[in-house]
Amino acid sequence: MTRNVCEETSAADSRPVRQWRRDVVELAALLRTWWASRHGHAPPEDNDAGAGAGIDTGTGASVLWRMRTTVKDEPGSLAALCIALAERRIDILSLQTHPLARGTVDEFLLRAPGDLAAAEISGSVSRAGGSGTWIERADAHDLVDAPTRVLGLATRTALDAAELPLALRQLLGRCTIRSLPGGDSAAREGVPVEGALEETDTVMRLRAPEGGVITVERPYLPFTPTEFARARALVELDARLGPRVPHGRDVLTLPRGNAITVRRADASDLNAAKAMHERCSPRTLSLRYHGPMGDADRYLGHLLSPRYGRTLAVQTASGRVVGLGHLLWDGDETEIALLVEDEWQRRGVGGELLRRLVSMAREANCEHVYAVTQASNTGMVAAMRALGLPLDYQIEEGTLVITARLDATPVASPKTYDHSARD
């Protein structure tokens, strides 16, 4: 069962204007009183309670939290919540409201004393009338206000079609995003043009610009109509702009003196990619695809689509593509895959692609990347080890999965090549 959400949301849609203004007035009065109590000119009290009135703990530490809770749609509900937080010496850094048919979801960015646990904060909120409270640690990136963050994500999406899944993930937090191709008619069935939310509000389905369906799941926290509208706006922007990929490219000189160009690739490189596959030996293709390759048309279109990740191409001075590196969005994980033409192997092409893909994964805030290959693929193992990152190896029936953790600092500077040109 799904329900369609096609109307734009605003505070006035579900909360009477007069009541909304009353809440704002109450909140303003509360904040003025609270601010005066913290910054008044009276001398500090001698007792322990007065000494602890500031936001900092004894060590001066504080913690950022993101919190979401549902309050009743009645005057004073938000003010009661703010009073409860102020009593625990918690600063409200930002507040967003998500009106619902019944009640309102209030989303806070809080700065709390470091010795205050999440359970204590949510307990105070519950006693003040909040329900369905969710709370998690935040970081400095959350200090950017919502409109600025959404505009930044829209800009990234406008510049690069591969950014759409990442923009949705940053917009909606920890979630799983899957794209189904346009040929999957079963996936499109039941999904209107404006998209749909399941009745549980934990799954949203959006029509992808190329005709497929984008499914976003967040079981731990239901989506609000406001979040759905924002996600739909990003997808609509992507559809209006059409296929696009950054045109920057680097010309490098390999250790053997060969000049190569590394650039972003997309579906327009399909014929060149097929020609490279035809020049590769069966063993090279087997190591890349873990078995017989079959018809390249079945998967090259998927690999080169910016909807499923980013692709780097290596081409020679004559324009022939001799290497492909893929960074693939796999739900909430990220896969790295490489293919280098036989004649160009062991020249540093694979290592160069791998370093660039890892750098792109870091820019996308990925925590780790993994590569799936055969245990006999010593070249891929060596390239992953050369990253200088913590690696995890899992082997099962000859299939090797190598996972690199990206939050660690490389133990050694990676080998680099001279850049002879960049545009």
CSV table of C-alpha atoms in Angstrom, one decimal:
chain,number,residue,atom,x,y,z
A,1,MET,CA,0.0,0.0,0.0
A,2,THR,CA,1.2,3.5,-0.9
A,3,ARG,CA,-0.1,6.9,-0.6
A,4,ASN,CA,0.6,9.7,-3.0
A,5,VAL,CA,2.1,13.0,-1.8
A,6,CYS,CA,1.7,15.7,-4.4
A,7,GLU,CA,0.9,18.8,-2.4
A,8,GLU,CA,3.6,21.2,-1.3
A,9,THR,CA,4.0,21.4,2.5
A,10,SER,CA,4.2,24.5,4.7
A,11,ALA,CA,3.5,25.3,8.3
A,12,ALA,CA,0.2,27.0,7.2
A,13,ASP,CA,-1.1,23.8,5.6
A,14,SER,CA,-1.7,21.9,8.8
A,15,ARG,CA,-1.4,24.5,11.7
A,16,PRO,CA,-3.8,27.5,11.9
A,17,VAL,CA,-2.0,30.7,11.4
A,18,ARG,CA,-3.2,32.2,14.6
A,19,GLN,CA,-2.1,29.2,16.6
A,20,TRP,CA,1.3,29.2,14.9
A,21,ARG,CA,1.8,32.9,15.7
A,22,ARG,CA,0.9,32.2,19.3
A,23,ASP,CA,3.5,29.4,19.5
A,24,VAL,CA,6.1,31.8,18.1
A,25,VAL,CA,5.3,34.5,20.5
A,26,GLU,CA,5.5,32.1,23.4
A,27,LEU,CA,8.8,30.7,22.2
A,28,ALA,CA,10.2,34.2,21.7
A,29,ALA,CA,9.2,35.2,25.2
A,30,LEU,CA,10.8,32.0,26.6
A,31,LEU,CA,14.0,32.6,24.8
A,32,ARG,CA,14.3,36.2,26.0
A,33,THR,CA,13.8,35.1,29.6
A,34,TRP,CA,16.2,32.2,29.2
A,35,TRP,CA,18.9,34.5,27.5
A,36,ALA,CA,18.5,37.1,30.3
A,37,SER,CA,19.0,34.5,32.9
A,38,ARG,CA,22.2,33.3,31.3
A,39,HIS,CA,23.6,36.7,30.5
A,40,GLY,CA,22.3,38.9,33.2
A,41,HIS,CA,24.5,41.3,35.2
A,42,ALA,CA,23.8,39.8,38.6
A,43,PRO,CA,26.7,38.3,40.5
A,44,PRO,CA,27.1,34.5,40.3
A,45,GLU,CA,25.5,32.5,43.0
A,46,ASP,CA,27.6,30.8,45.6
A,47,ASN,CA,25.8,27.4,45.5
A,48,ASP,CA,26.5,24.6,43.1
A,49,ALA,CA,23.4,25.0,41.1
A,50,GLY,CA,24.3,28.6,40.2
A,51,ALA,CA,27.9,27.5,39.3
A,52,GLY,CA,26.5,25.0,36.8
A,53,ALA,CA,24.1,27.3,35.0
A,54,GLY,CA,26.3,27.6,31.9
A,55,ILE,CA,26.3,25.3,28.9
A,56,ASP,CA,29.7,23.8,29.6
A,57,THR,CA,30.4,21.0,31.9
A,58,GLY,CA,33.2,21.0,34.5
A,59,THR,CA,35.6,20.2,31.7
A,60,GLY,CA,34.2,22.8,29.3
A,61,ALA,CA,33.1,20.0,26.9
A,62,SER,CA,29.8,20.1,25.0
A,63,VAL,CA,28.2,17.7,22.5
A,64,LEU,CA,26.1,18.4,19.4
A,65,TRP,CA,22.9,16.3,19.0
A,66,ARG,CA,20.3,16.1,16.3
A,67,MET,CA,16.9,15.4,17.7
A,68,ARG,CA,13.4,14.9,16.2
A,69,THR,CA,10.2,14.6,18.1
A,70,THR,CA,6.5,14.9,17.5
A,71,VAL,CA,4.4,17.4,19.5
A,72,LYS,CA,0.7,18.0,19.6
A,73,ASP,CA,-0.8,20.6,17.4
A,74,GLU,CA,-1.9,22.9,20.1
A,75,PRO,CA,-0.7,26.2,21.6
A,76,GLY,CA,2.2,26.0,24.1
A,77,SER,CA,3.4,22.5,23.0
A,78,LEU,CA,6.6,23.9,21.5
A,79,ALA,CA,7.2,26.3,24.4
A,80,ALA,CA,6.9,23.4,26.9
A,81,LEU,CA,9.5,21.5,25.0
A,82,CYS,CA,12.0,24.4,24.9
A,83,ILE,CA,11.5,25.0,28.7
A,84,ALA,CA,12.4,21.3,29.3
A,85,LEU,CA,15.6,21.6,27.2
A,86,ALA,CA,16.6,24.9,28.9
A,87,GLU,CA,16.2,23.3,32.3
A,88,ARG,CA,18.9,20.8,31.3
A,89,ARG,CA,21.2,23.6,30.1
A,90,ILE,CA,20.7,22.6,26.5
A,91,ASP,CA,21.2,25.2,23.7
A,92,ILE,CA,18.8,25.1,20.7
A,93,LEU,CA,21.0,26.0,17.7
A,94,SER,CA,18.4,25.5,15.0
A,95,LEU,CA,14.8,24.3,14.7
A,96,GLN,CA,12.8,23.0,11.7
A,97,THR,CA,9.1,22.2,11.8
A,98,HIS,CA,7.6,19.4,9.6
A,99,PRO,CA,3.8,19.8,9.8
A,100,LEU,CA,1.8,16.6,9.6
A,101,ALA,CA,-1.9,15.8,9.4
A,102,ARG,CA,-1.9,15.2,13.1
A,103,GLY,CA,0.7,17.1,15.2
A,104,THR,CA,4.0,18.5,14.1
A,105,VAL,CA,7.5,17.0,13.9
A,106,ASP,CA,10.1,19.3,15.3
A,107,GLU,CA,13.7,18.8,14.4
A,108,PHE,CA,16.4,20.3,16.6
A,109,LEU,CA,20.1,20.8,16.5
A,110,LEU,CA,21.2,20.9,20.1
A,111,ARG,CA,24.3,21.7,22.1
A,112,ALA,CA,24.3,19.9,25.4
A,113,PRO,CA,26.7,19.4,28.3
A,114,GLY,CA,29.0,16.5,27.6
A,115,ASP,CA,28.0,14.6,30.6
A,116,LEU,CA,24.3,14.5,29.5
A,117,ALA,CA,23.3,11.2,27.9
A,118,ALA,CA,21.0,10.8,25.0
A,119,ALA,CA,18.5,8.9,27.1
A,120,GLU,CA,18.3,11.8,29.6
A,121,ILE,CA,17.6,14.3,26.8
A,122,SER,CA,14.9,12.2,25.2
A,123,GLY,CA,13.4,11.5,28.7
A,124,SER,CA,13.0,15.2,29.4
A,125,VAL,CA,11.5,15.7,26.0
A,126,SER,CA,9.0,12.9,26.6
A,127,ARG,CA,7.9,14.3,29.9
A,128,ALA,CA,7.4,17.7,28.2
A,129,GLY,CA,4.9,16.1,25.7
A,130,GLY,CA,7.2,14.9,22.9
A,131,SER,CA,6.6,11.5,21.4
A,132,GLY,CA,8.4,9.2,18.9
A,133,THR,CA,11.6,11.0,19.9
A,134,TRP,CA,14.7,10.1,17.9
A,135,ILE,CA,18.2,11.4,18.8
A,136,GLU,CA,21.7,10.9,17.5
A,137,ARG,CA,25.1,12.6,17.7
A,138,ALA,CA,25.7,15.5,15.2
A,139,ASP,CA,28.9,17.1,13.9
A,140,ALA,CA,30.0,20.5,12.7
A,141,HIS,CA,28.5,19.9,9.2
A,142,ASP,CA,25.0,20.0,10.8
A,143,LEU,CA,25.5,23.6,11.8
A,144,VAL,CA,24.7,24.6,8.2
A,145,ASP,CA,21.1,25.7,8.1
A,146,ALA,CA,18.7,23.7,6.0
A,147,PRO,CA,18.1,26.1,3.1
A,148,THR,CA,21.9,26.5,2.6
A,149,ARG,CA,22.4,22.8,2.7
A,150,VAL,CA,19.7,22.1,0.2
A,151,LEU,CA,21.0,24.8,-2.2
A,152,GLY,CA,24.5,23.3,-1.9
A,153,LEU,CA,23.1,19.8,-2.8
A,154,ALA,CA,21.1,21.3,-5.7
A,155,THR,CA,24.3,22.9,-7.0
A,156,ARG,CA,26.2,19.6,-6.8
A,157,THR,CA,23.4,17.8,-8.6
A,158,ALA,CA,23.3,20.4,-11.3
A,159,LEU,CA,27.0,20.0,-12.0
A,160,ASP,CA,27.2,16.2,-12.1
A,161,ALA,CA,24.4,13.7,-12.7
A,162,ALA,CA,26.3,11.1,-10.5
A,163,GLU,CA,25.7,13.4,-7.5
A,164,LEU,CA,21.9,12.7,-7.3
A,165,PRO,CA,22.1,9.5,-5.1
A,166,LEU,CA,24.7,11.2,-2.9
A,167,ALA,CA,22.7,14.4,-2.6
A,168,LEU,CA,19.6,12.4,-1.5
A,169,ARG,CA,21.7,10.5,1.1
A,170,GLN,CA,23.1,13.7,2.6
A,171,LEU,CA,19.6,15.3,2.5
A,172,LEU,CA,17.9,12.4,4.2
A,173,GLY,CA,20.7,11.1,6.5
A,174,ARG,CA,21.5,7.4,6.9
A,175,CYS,CA,19.3,5.6,4.3
A,176,THR,CA,19.5,3.0,1.6
A,177,ILE,CA,19.1,4.2,-2.0
A,178,ARG,CA,18.5,1.9,-4.9
A,179,SER,CA,18.0,2.6,-8.6
A,180,LEU,CA,16.1,0.3,-10.9
A,181,PRO,CA,16.5,0.8,-14.7
A,182,GLY,CA,13.7,2.1,-16.9
A,183,GLY,CA,13.1,-1.3,-18.5
A,184,ASP,CA,11.8,-2.7,-15.2
A,185,SER,CA,8.1,-2.1,-15.7
A,186,ALA,CA,7.2,-3.9,-12.5
A,187,ALA,CA,9.2,-1.4,-10.5
A,188,ARG,CA,7.4,1.6,-12.2
A,189,GLU,CA,3.9,0.1,-11.6
A,190,GLY,CA,2.1,1.9,-8.8
A,191,VAL,CA,4.5,4.8,-8.7
A,192,PRO,CA,2.9,8.0,-10.0
A,193,VAL,CA,4.8,10.8,-11.7
A,194,GLU,CA,4.9,12.8,-8.5
A,195,GLY,CA,6.2,9.8,-6.5
A,196,ALA,CA,4.8,8.0,-3.5
A,197,LEU,CA,5.4,7.3,0.2
A,198,GLU,CA,4.5,4.0,1.7
A,199,GLU,CA,2.0,4.1,4.5
A,200,THR,CA,4.7,3.4,7.0
A,201,ASP,CA,6.5,6.6,5.7
A,202,THR,CA,9.8,4.7,5.8
A,203,VAL,CA,10.0,4.1,2.0
A,204,MET,CA,9.7,6.6,-0.7
A,205,ARG,CA,9.6,5.9,-4.4
A,206,LEU,CA,10.5,8.5,-7.0
A,207,ARG,CA,10.4,8.3,-10.8
A,208,ALA,CA,13.9,8.5,-12.1
A,209,PRO,CA,14.7,10.9,-14.9
A,210,GLU,CA,15.7,8.1,-17.3
A,211,GLY,CA,12.4,6.3,-16.7
A,212,GLY,CA,13.3,4.0,-13.9
A,213,VAL,CA,12.5,4.2,-10.2
A,214,ILE,CA,14.6,5.5,-7.3
A,215,THR,CA,13.7,3.8,-3.9
A,216,VAL,CA,14.9,5.4,-0.7
A,217,GLU,CA,14.5,3.4,2.6
A,218,ARG,CA,15.0,4.7,6.1
A,219,PRO,CA,13.5,2.2,8.6
A,220,TYR,CA,14.7,3.8,11.8
A,221,LEU,CA,13.0,7.2,11.1
A,222,PRO,CA,9.9,7.9,9.0
A,223,PHE,CA,10.1,10.4,6.3
A,224,THR,CA,8.1,13.6,6.6
A,225,PRO,CA,6.1,15.2,3.8
A,226,THR,CA,8.7,18.1,3.8
A,227,GLU,CA,11.6,15.7,3.3
A,228,PHE,CA,9.6,14.0,0.5
A,229,ALA,CA,9.0,17.3,-1.2
A,230,ARG,CA,12.7,18.2,-1.0
A,231,ALA,CA,13.8,14.8,-2.4
A,232,ARG,CA,11.3,15.1,-5.2
A,233,ALA,CA,12.6,18.6,-6.1
A,234,LEU,CA,16.2,17.3,-6.4
A,235,VAL,CA,15.0,14.5,-8.7
A,236,GLU,CA,13.0,17.0,-10.8
A,237,LEU,CA,16.0,19.3,-11.1
A,238,ASP,CA,18.1,16.3,-12.3
A,239,ALA,CA,15.5,15.4,-14.9
A,240,ARG,CA,15.3,18.9,-16.3
A,241,LEU,CA,19.0,19.3,-16.7
A,242,GLY,CA,19.5,15.9,-18.5
A,243,PRO,CA,22.7,13.9,-18.8
A,244,ARG,CA,25.8,15.7,-17.8
A,245,VAL,CA,29.3,15.0,-16.5
A,246,PRO,CA,32.2,17.3,-15.5
A,247,HIS,CA,34.6,17.8,-18.4
A,248,GLY,CA,37.8,18.2,-16.5
A,249,ARG,CA,40.7,15.9,-17.4
A,250,ASP,CA,44.3,15.3,-16.4
A,251,VAL,CA,47.2,14.5,-18.7
A,252,LEU,CA,49.8,12.3,-16.8
A,253,THR,CA,53.2,10.9,-17.6
A,254,LEU,CA,53.6,7.3,-16.5
A,255,PRO,CA,56.9,6.0,-15.2
A,256,ARG,CA,57.7,4.4,-18.6
A,257,GLY,CA,57.2,7.8,-20.2
A,258,ASN,CA,53.7,7.2,-21.7
A,259,ALA,CA,51.3,10.1,-21.7
A,260,ILE,CA,47.7,9.3,-20.7
A,261,THR,CA,44.6,11.3,-20.0
A,262,VAL,CA,42.3,10.5,-17.1
A,263,ARG,CA,38.8,11.9,-17.3
A,264,ARG,CA,35.2,11.2,-16.3
A,265,ALA,CA,33.3,8.9,-18.6
A,266,ASP,CA,29.6,8.3,-19.2
A,267,ALA,CA,27.2,6.5,-21.6
A,268,SER,CA,28.7,8.4,-24.5
A,269,ASP,CA,31.8,6.3,-24.1
A,270,LEU,CA,29.9,3.0,-24.6
A,271,ASN,CA,31.4,2.2,-28.0
A,272,ALA,CA,35.0,2.9,-26.9
A,273,ALA,CA,34.4,0.8,-23.7
A,274,LYS,CA,33.1,-2.1,-25.8
A,275,ALA,CA,36.1,-1.8,-28.2
A,276,MET,CA,38.5,-2.0,-25.2
A,277,HIS,CA,36.7,-5.1,-23.9
A,278,GLU,CA,37.2,-6.8,-27.2
A,279,ARG,CA,41.0,-6.2,-27.0
A,280,CYS,CA,41.2,-7.6,-23.5
A,281,SER,CA,42.2,-11.2,-23.0
A,282,PRO,CA,39.7,-13.8,-21.6
A,283,ARG,CA,41.8,-14.0,-18.4
A,284,THR,CA,41.7,-10.2,-17.8
A,285,LEU,CA,38.0,-10.1,-18.4
A,286,SER,CA,37.5,-13.1,-16.1
A,287,LEU,CA,39.5,-11.4,-13.3
A,288,ARG,CA,37.3,-8.3,-13.6
A,289,TYR,CA,33.9,-10.0,-13.9
A,290,HIS,CA,34.6,-13.1,-11.9
A,291,GLY,CA,33.8,-15.5,-14.7
A,292,PRO,CA,32.8,-15.6,-18.4
A,293,MET,CA,31.9,-12.1,-19.5
A,294,GLY,CA,29.1,-12.8,-21.9
A,295,ASP,CA,27.5,-10.0,-23.8
A,296,ALA,CA,29.1,-6.6,-22.8
A,297,ASP,CA,25.9,-4.7,-23.8
A,298,ARG,CA,24.1,-6.3,-20.9
A,299,TYR,CA,26.1,-4.4,-18.2
A,300,LEU,CA,28.3,-1.7,-19.8
A,301,GLY,CA,25.3,0.6,-20.1
A,302,HIS,CA,24.7,0.2,-16.4
A,303,LEU,CA,28.4,0.7,-15.4
A,304,LEU,CA,28.7,3.9,-17.4
A,305,SER,CA,25.5,5.4,-16.2
A,306,PRO,CA,26.0,8.3,-13.7
A,307,ARG,CA,22.9,7.1,-12.0
A,308,TYR,CA,24.7,4.2,-10.5
A,309,GLY,CA,28.1,5.8,-9.7
A,310,ARG,CA,31.1,7.5,-11.3
A,311,THR,CA,33.4,6.2,-14.0
A,312,LEU,CA,36.9,7.3,-14.9
A,313,ALA,CA,38.4,6.5,-18.3
A,314,VAL,CA,42.1,6.4,-19.2
A,315,GLN,CA,42.8,7.1,-22.8
A,316,THR,CA,46.0,7.4,-24.9
A,317,ALA,CA,47.2,10.3,-26.9
A,318,SER,CA,45.4,8.8,-29.9
A,319,GLY,CA,42.1,8.8,-28.0
A,320,ARG,CA,41.9,5.0,-27.4
A,321,VAL,CA,40.4,4.0,-24.1
A,322,VAL,CA,42.7,1.6,-22.3
A,323,GLY,CA,41.4,1.6,-18.8
A,324,LEU,CA,38.1,2.0,-16.8
A,325,GLY,CA,37.6,2.6,-13.1
A,326,HIS,CA,34.1,2.5,-11.5
A,327,LEU,CA,32.9,3.8,-8.2
A,328,LEU,CA,29.5,2.2,-7.8
A,329,TRP,CA,26.8,3.1,-5.3
A,330,ASP,CA,25.6,-0.2,-3.9
A,331,GLY,CA,22.8,0.7,-1.6
A,332,ASP,CA,24.5,2.2,1.4
A,333,GLU,CA,27.9,0.8,0.5
A,334,THR,CA,30.4,1.7,-2.3
A,335,GLU,CA,32.2,-0.7,-4.6
A,336,ILE,CA,35.4,-0.1,-6.6
A,337,ALA,CA,36.1,-2.0,-9.8
A,338,LEU,CA,39.0,-1.7,-12.4
A,339,LEU,CA,39.7,-3.0,-15.9
A,340,VAL,CA,43.0,-2.2,-17.7
A,341,GLU,CA,43.7,-3.5,-21.2
A,342,ASP,CA,46.4,-6.2,-21.2
A,343,GLU,CA,49.0,-4.1,-23.1
A,344,TRP,CA,48.7,-1.3,-20.5
A,345,GLN,CA,48.9,-3.4,-17.3
A,346,ARG,CA,51.8,-3.1,-14.9
A,347,ARG,CA,52.4,0.5,-15.9
A,348,GLY,CA,50.7,2.2,-13.0
A,349,VAL,CA,47.4,2.8,-14.7
A,350,GLY,CA,45.3,0.7,-12.3
A,351,GLY,CA,47.0,2.3,-9.2
A,352,GLU,CA,46.3,5.8,-10.6
A,353,LEU,CA,42.6,4.9,-11.2
A,354,LEU,CA,42.3,3.4,-7.8
A,355,ARG,CA,43.8,6.4,-5.9
A,356,ARG,CA,41.5,8.7,-7.8
A,357,LEU,CA,38.4,6.6,-7.1
A,358,VAL,CA,39.3,6.5,-3.4
A,359,SER,CA,39.6,10.3,-3.4
A,360,MET,CA,36.2,10.6,-5.0
A,361,ALA,CA,34.7,8.3,-2.4
A,362,ARG,CA,36.2,10.4,0.4
A,363,GLU,CA,34.7,13.5,-1.2
A,364,ALA,CA,31.3,11.7,-1.2
A,365,ASN,CA,31.7,11.0,2.6
A,366,CYS,CA,31.9,7.3,2.1
A,367,GLU,CA,33.2,5.5,5.2
A,368,HIS,CA,34.7,2.6,3.3
A,369,VAL,CA,35.0,1.0,-0.2
A,370,TYR,CA,35.2,-2.6,-1.2
A,371,ALA,CA,36.6,-4.4,-4.3
A,372,VAL,CA,35.4,-7.9,-5.3
A,373,THR,CA,37.9,-10.0,-7.3
A,374,GLN,CA,39.5,-13.4,-7.5
A,375,ALA,CA,42.1,-14.5,-4.9
A,376,SER,CA,44.6,-15.0,-7.8
A,377,ASN,CA,44.3,-11.3,-8.8
A,378,THR,CA,47.6,-10.2,-7.3
A,379,GLY,CA,47.6,-6.9,-9.2
A,380,MET,CA,44.4,-5.8,-7.6
A,381,VAL,CA,45.6,-6.9,-4.1
A,382,ALA,CA,48.9,-5.0,-4.6
A,383,ALA,CA,47.0,-1.8,-5.8
A,384,MET,CA,44.8,-1.9,-2.7
A,385,ARG,CA,47.7,-2.4,-0.4
A,386,ALA,CA,49.5,0.5,-2.0
A,387,LEU,CA,46.7,2.8,-0.7
A,388,GLY,CA,48.2,2.6,2.8
A,389,LEU,CA,44.8,2.2,4.3
A,390,PRO,CA,43.5,-0.4,6.8
A,391,LEU,CA,42.2,-3.4,4.8
A,392,ASP,CA,39.9,-6.3,5.6
A,393,TYR,CA,40.1,-9.5,3.5
A,394,GLN,CA,37.3,-12.0,3.1
A,395,ILE,CA,37.8,-15.1,0.9
A,396,GLU,CA,35.0,-17.5,0.0
A,397,GLU,CA,35.3,-20.2,-2.7
A,398,GLY,CA,38.1,-18.2,-4.5
A,399,THR,CA,36.2,-14.9,-4.4
A,400,LEU,CA,38.1,-12.2,-2.5
A,401,VAL,CA,36.5,-9.1,-1.1
A,402,ILE,CA,38.9,-6.4,0.0
A,403,THR,CA,37.5,-3.5,2.1
A,404,ALA,CA,39.4,-0.3,2.7
A,405,ARG,CA,38.5,2.0,5.6
A,406,LEU,CA,38.6,5.6,4.4
A,407,ASP,CA,38.5,7.4,7.8
A,408,ALA,CA,42.2,6.4,8.5
A,409,THR,CA,45.2,8.4,7.4
A,410,PRO,CA,47.4,6.6,4.8
A,411,VAL,CA,50.6,5.2,6.4
A,412,ALA,CA,52.6,6.5,3.5
A,413,SER,CA,52.1,9.1,0.8
A,414,PRO,CA,50.8,7.4,-2.4
A,415,LYS,CA,53.0,7.4,-5.5
A,416,THR,CA,52.1,10.2,-7.8
A,417,TYR,CA,52.9,11.1,-11.4
A,418,ASP,CA,53.9,14.4,-13.0
A,419,HIS,CA,50.9,16.4,-14.3
A,420,SER,CA,51.9,17.8,-17.7
A,421,ALA,CA,48.5,19.4,-18.4
A,422,ARG,CA,45.2,20.0,-16.7
A,423,ASP,CA,42.0,21.7,-18.0
